[in-house]
XYZ file of N, CA, C and O in Angstrom:
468
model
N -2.645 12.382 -11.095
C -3.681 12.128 -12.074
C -3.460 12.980 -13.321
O -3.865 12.533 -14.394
N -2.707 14.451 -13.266
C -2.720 15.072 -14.365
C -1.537 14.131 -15.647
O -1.625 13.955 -16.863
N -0.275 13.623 -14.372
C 0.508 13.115 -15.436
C -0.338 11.856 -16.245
O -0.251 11.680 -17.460
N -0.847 11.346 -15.683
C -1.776 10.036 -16.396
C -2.910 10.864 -17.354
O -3.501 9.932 -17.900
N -3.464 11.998 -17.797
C -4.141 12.146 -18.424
C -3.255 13.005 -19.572
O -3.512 13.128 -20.770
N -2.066 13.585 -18.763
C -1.014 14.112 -20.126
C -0.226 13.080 -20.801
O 0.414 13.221 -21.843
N -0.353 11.970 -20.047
C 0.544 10.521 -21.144
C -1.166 10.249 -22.206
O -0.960 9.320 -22.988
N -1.934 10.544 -22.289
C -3.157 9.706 -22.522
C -3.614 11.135 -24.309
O -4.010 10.831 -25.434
N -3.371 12.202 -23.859
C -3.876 13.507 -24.321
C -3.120 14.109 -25.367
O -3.550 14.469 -26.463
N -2.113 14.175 -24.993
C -0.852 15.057 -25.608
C -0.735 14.268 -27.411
O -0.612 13.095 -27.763
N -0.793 14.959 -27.831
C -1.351 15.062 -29.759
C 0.105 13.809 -29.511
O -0.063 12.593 -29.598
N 1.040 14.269 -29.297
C 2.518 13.216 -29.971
C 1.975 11.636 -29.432
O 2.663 10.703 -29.844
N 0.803 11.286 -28.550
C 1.254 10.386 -27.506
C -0.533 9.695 -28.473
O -0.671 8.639 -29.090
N -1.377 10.588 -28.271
C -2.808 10.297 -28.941
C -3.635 8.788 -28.765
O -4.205 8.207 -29.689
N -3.547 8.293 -27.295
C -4.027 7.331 -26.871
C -4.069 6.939 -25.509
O -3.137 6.664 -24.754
N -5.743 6.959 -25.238
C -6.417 6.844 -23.970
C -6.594 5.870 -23.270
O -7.366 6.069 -22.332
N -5.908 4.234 -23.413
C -5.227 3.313 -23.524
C -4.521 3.104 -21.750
O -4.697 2.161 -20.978
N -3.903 4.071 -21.601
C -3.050 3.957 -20.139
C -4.135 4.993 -19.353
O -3.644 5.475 -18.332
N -5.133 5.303 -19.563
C -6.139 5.732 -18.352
C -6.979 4.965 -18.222
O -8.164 5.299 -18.213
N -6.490 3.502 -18.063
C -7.122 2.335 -17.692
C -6.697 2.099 -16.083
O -7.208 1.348 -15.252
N -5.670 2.945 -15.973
C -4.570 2.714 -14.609
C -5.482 3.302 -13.516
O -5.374 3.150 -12.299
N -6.367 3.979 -14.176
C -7.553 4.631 -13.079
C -7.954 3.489 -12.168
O -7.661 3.484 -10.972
N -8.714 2.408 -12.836
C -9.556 1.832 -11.955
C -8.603 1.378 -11.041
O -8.942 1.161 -9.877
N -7.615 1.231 -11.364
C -6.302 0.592 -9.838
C -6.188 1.459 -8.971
O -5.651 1.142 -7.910
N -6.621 2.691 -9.157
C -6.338 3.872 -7.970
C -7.534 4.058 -7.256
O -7.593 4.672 -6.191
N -8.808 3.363 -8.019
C -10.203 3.449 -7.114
C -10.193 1.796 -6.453
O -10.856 1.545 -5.447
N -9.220 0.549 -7.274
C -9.276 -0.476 -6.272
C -8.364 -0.875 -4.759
O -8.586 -1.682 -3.856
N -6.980 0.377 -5.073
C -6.257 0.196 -4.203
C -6.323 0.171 -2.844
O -5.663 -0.451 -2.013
N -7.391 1.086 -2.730
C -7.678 1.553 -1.129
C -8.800 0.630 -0.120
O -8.937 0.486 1.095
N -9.611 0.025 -1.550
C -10.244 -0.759 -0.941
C -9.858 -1.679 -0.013
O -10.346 -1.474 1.098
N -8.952 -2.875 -0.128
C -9.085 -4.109 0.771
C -8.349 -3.163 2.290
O -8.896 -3.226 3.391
N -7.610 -2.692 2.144
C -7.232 -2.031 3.466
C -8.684 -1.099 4.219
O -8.808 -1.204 5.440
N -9.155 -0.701 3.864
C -10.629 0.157 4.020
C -11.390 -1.092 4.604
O -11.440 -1.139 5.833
N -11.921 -1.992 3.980
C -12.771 -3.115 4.589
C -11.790 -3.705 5.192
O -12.533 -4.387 5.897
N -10.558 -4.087 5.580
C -9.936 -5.215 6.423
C -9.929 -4.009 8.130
O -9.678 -4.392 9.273
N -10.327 -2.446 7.636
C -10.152 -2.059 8.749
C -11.598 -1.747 9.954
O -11.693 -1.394 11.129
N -12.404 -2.065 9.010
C -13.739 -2.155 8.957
C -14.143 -3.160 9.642
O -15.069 -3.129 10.453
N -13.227 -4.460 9.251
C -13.763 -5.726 9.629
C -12.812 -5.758 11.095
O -13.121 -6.368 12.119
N -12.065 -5.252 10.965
C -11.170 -6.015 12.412
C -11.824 -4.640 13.372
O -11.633 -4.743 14.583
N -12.382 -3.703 13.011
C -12.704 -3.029 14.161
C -13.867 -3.814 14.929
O -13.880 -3.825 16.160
N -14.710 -4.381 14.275
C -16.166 -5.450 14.336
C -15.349 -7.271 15.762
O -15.656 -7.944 16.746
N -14.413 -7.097 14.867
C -13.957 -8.788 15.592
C -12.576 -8.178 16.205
O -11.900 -9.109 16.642
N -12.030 -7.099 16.353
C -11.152 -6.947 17.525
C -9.431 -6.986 16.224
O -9.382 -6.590 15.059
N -8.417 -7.552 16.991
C -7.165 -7.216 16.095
C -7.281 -8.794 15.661
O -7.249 -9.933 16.125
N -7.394 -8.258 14.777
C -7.332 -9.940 13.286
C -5.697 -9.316 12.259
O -5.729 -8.281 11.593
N -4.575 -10.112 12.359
C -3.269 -9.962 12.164
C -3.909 -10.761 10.846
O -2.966 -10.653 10.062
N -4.532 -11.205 10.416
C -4.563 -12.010 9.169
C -5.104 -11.473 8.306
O -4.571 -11.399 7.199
N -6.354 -10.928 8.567
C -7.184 -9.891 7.793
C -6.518 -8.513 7.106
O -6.846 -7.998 6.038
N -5.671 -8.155 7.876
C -4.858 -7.203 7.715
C -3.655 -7.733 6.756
O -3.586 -7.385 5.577
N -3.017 -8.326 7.171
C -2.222 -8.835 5.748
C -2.832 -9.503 4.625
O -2.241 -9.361 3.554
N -3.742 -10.107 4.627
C -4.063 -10.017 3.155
C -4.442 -9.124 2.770
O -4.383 -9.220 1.544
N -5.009 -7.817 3.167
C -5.420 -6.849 2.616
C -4.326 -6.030 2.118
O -4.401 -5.362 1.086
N -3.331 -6.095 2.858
C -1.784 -5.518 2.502
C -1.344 -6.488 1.120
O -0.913 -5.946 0.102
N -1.490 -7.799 1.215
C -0.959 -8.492 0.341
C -1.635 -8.029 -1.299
O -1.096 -7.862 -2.393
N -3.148 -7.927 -0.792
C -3.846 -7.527 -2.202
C -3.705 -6.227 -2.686
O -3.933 -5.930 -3.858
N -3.321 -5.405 -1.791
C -3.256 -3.740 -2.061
C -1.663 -3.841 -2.967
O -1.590 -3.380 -4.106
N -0.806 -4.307 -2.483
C 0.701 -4.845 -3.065
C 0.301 -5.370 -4.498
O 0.641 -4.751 -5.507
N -0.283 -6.296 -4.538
C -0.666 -6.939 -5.919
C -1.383 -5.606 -7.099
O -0.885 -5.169 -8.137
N -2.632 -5.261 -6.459
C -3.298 -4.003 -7.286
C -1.964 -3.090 -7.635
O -1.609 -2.969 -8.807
N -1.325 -2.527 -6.675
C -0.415 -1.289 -6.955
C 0.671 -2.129 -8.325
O 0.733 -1.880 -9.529
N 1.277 -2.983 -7.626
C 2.459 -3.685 -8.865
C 1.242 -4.192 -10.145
O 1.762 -4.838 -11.055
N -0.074 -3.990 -10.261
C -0.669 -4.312 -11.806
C -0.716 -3.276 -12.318
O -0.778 -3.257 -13.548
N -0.702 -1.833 -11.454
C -0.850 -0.038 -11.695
C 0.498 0.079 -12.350
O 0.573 0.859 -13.299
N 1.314 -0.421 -12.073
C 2.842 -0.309 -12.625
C 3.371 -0.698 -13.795
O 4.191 -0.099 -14.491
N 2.602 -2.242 -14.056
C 2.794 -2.876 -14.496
C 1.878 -2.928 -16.018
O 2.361 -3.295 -17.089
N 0.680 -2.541 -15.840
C -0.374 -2.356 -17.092
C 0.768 -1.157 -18.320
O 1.007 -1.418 -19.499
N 1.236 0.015 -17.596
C 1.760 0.751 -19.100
C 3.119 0.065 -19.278
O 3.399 0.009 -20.476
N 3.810 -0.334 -18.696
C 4.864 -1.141 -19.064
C 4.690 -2.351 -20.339
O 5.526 -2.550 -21.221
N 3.362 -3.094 -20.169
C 3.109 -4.441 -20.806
C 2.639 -3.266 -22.279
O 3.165 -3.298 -23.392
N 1.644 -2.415 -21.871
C 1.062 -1.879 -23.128
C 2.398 -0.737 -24.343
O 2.423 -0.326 -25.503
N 3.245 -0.683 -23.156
C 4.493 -0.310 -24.350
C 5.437 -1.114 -25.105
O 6.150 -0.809 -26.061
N 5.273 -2.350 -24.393
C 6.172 -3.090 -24.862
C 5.191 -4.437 -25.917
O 5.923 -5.208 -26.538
N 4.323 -4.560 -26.002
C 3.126 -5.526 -26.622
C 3.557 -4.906 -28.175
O 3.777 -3.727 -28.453
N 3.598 -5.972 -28.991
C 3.791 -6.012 -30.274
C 2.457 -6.113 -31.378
O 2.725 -6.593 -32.480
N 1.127 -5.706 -31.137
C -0.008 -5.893 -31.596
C 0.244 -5.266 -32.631
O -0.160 -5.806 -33.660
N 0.949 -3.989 -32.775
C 0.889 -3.414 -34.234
C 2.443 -2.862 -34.556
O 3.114 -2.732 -33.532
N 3.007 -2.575 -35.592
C 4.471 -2.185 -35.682
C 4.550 -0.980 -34.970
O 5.129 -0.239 -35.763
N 4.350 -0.423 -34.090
C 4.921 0.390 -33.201
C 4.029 -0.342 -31.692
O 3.262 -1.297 -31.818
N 4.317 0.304 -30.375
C 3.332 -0.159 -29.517
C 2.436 -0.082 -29.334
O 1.995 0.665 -30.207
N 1.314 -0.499 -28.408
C -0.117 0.504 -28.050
C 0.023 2.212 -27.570
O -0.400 3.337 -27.838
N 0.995 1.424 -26.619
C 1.213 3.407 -26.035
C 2.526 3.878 -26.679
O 2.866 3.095 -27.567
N 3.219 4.720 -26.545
C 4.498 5.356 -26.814
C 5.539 5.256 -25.767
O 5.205 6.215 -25.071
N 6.579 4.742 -25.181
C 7.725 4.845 -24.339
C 6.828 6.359 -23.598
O 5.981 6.255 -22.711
N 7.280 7.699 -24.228
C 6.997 8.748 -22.838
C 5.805 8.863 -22.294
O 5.737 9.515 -21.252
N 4.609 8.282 -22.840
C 3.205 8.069 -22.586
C 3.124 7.348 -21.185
O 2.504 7.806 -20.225
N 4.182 5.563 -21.188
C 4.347 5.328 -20.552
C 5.323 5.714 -19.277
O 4.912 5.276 -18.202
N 6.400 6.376 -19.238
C 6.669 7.325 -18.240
C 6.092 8.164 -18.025
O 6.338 8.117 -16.820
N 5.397 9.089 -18.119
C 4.201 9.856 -17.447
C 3.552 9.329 -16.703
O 3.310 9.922 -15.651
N 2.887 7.736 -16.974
C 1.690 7.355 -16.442
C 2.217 6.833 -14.967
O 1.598 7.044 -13.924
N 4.065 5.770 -15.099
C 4.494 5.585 -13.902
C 4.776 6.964 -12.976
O 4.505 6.973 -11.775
N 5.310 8.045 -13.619
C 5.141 9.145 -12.812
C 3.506 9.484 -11.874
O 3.031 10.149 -10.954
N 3.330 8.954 -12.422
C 1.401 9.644 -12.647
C 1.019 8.559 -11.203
O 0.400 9.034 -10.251
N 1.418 7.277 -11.208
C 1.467 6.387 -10.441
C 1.870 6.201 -9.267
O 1.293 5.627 -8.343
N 3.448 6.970 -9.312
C 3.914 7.000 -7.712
C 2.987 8.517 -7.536
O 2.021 8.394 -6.783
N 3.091 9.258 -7.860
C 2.444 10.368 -7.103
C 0.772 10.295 -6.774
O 0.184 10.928 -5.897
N 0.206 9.357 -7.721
C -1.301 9.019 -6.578
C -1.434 7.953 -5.308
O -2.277 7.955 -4.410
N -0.346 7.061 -5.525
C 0.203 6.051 -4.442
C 0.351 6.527 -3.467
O -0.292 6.288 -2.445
N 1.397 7.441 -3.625
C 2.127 8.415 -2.271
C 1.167 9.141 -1.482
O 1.202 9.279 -0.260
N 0.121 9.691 -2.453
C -1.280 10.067 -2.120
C -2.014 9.448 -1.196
O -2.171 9.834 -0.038
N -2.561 8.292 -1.791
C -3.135 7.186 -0.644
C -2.754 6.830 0.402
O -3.416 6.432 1.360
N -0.964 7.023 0.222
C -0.583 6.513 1.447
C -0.679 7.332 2.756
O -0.878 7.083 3.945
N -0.429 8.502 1.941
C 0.097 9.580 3.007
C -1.729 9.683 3.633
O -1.938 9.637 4.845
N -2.801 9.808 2.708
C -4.226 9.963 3.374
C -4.025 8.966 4.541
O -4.127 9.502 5.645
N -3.760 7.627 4.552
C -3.712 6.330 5.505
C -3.155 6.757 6.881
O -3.691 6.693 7.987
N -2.147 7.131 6.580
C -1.159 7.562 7.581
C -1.580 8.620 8.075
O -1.398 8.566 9.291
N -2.220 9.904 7.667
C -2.609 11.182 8.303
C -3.900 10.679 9.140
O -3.810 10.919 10.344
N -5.167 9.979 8.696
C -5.839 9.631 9.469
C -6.167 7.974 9.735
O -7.042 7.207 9.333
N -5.009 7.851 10.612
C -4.664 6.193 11.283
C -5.794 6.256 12.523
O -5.460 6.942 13.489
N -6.961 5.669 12.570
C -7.361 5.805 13.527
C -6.608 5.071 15.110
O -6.971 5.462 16.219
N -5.612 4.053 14.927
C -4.902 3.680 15.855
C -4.277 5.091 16.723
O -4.015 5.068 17.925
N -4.129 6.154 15.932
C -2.790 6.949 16.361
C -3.850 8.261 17.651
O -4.857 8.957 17.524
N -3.216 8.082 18.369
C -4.210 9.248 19.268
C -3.773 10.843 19.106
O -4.351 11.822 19.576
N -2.638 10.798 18.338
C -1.981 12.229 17.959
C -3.420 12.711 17.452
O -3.950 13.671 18.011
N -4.155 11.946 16.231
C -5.245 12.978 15.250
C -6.591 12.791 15.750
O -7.684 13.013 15.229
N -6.258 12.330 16.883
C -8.214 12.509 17.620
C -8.664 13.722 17.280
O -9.613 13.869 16.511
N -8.067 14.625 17.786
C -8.629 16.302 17.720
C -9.178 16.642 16.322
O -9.871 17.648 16.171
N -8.764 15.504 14.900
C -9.537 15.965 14.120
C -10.829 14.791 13.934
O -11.769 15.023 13.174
């Protein structure tokens, strides 16, 4: 999150533009969160679960994909964002991803290793 607010902050870069990538990091977790919600209710649903994978895939590649489009968009003679604005923010991107993931994985309620917590 810091690299996404230093692509957004930093005087050379001066546009708040790519901390739009936020709301993808508060939608990502969702459909996996309710698909796990729901199949605990109706038992193992293999379908529920992949679309929720399928939509979490989609959100993450629009997180990727939003500073890419906004550096390269021709609205004014230079871009919206700046080229390193936008590398920060993909930096900024895998490291809250990796985040989520690794939370998923540390507490899998399938796994009986982390009962004890």
């Amino acid at each position: 999150m810091t690299l996404v607010v230093l692509g957004c902050a930093l005087p050379s870069y001066n546009s708040w533009w790519p901390f739009f990538v936020v709301i993808f990091y508060v939608l990502a977790p969702l459909p996996t969160i309710i698909a796990r919600r729901y199949q605990d209710d109706v038992g193992s649903s293999n379908a529920c679960k992949e679309l929720a994978l399928f939509l979490t895939a989609g959100i993450v590649i629009s997180a990727y994909g939003l500073p890419i489009v906004l550096s390269r968009s021709p609205i004014t003679p230079t871009s919206v964002i700046e080229t390193g604005a936008c590398i920060l923010v993909l930096f900024g991107n895998t490291v809250v991803f990796l985040t989520i993931l690794g939370f998923f994985i540390a507490f899998d309620k399938d796994d009986d290793g982390y009962n004890m917590w």
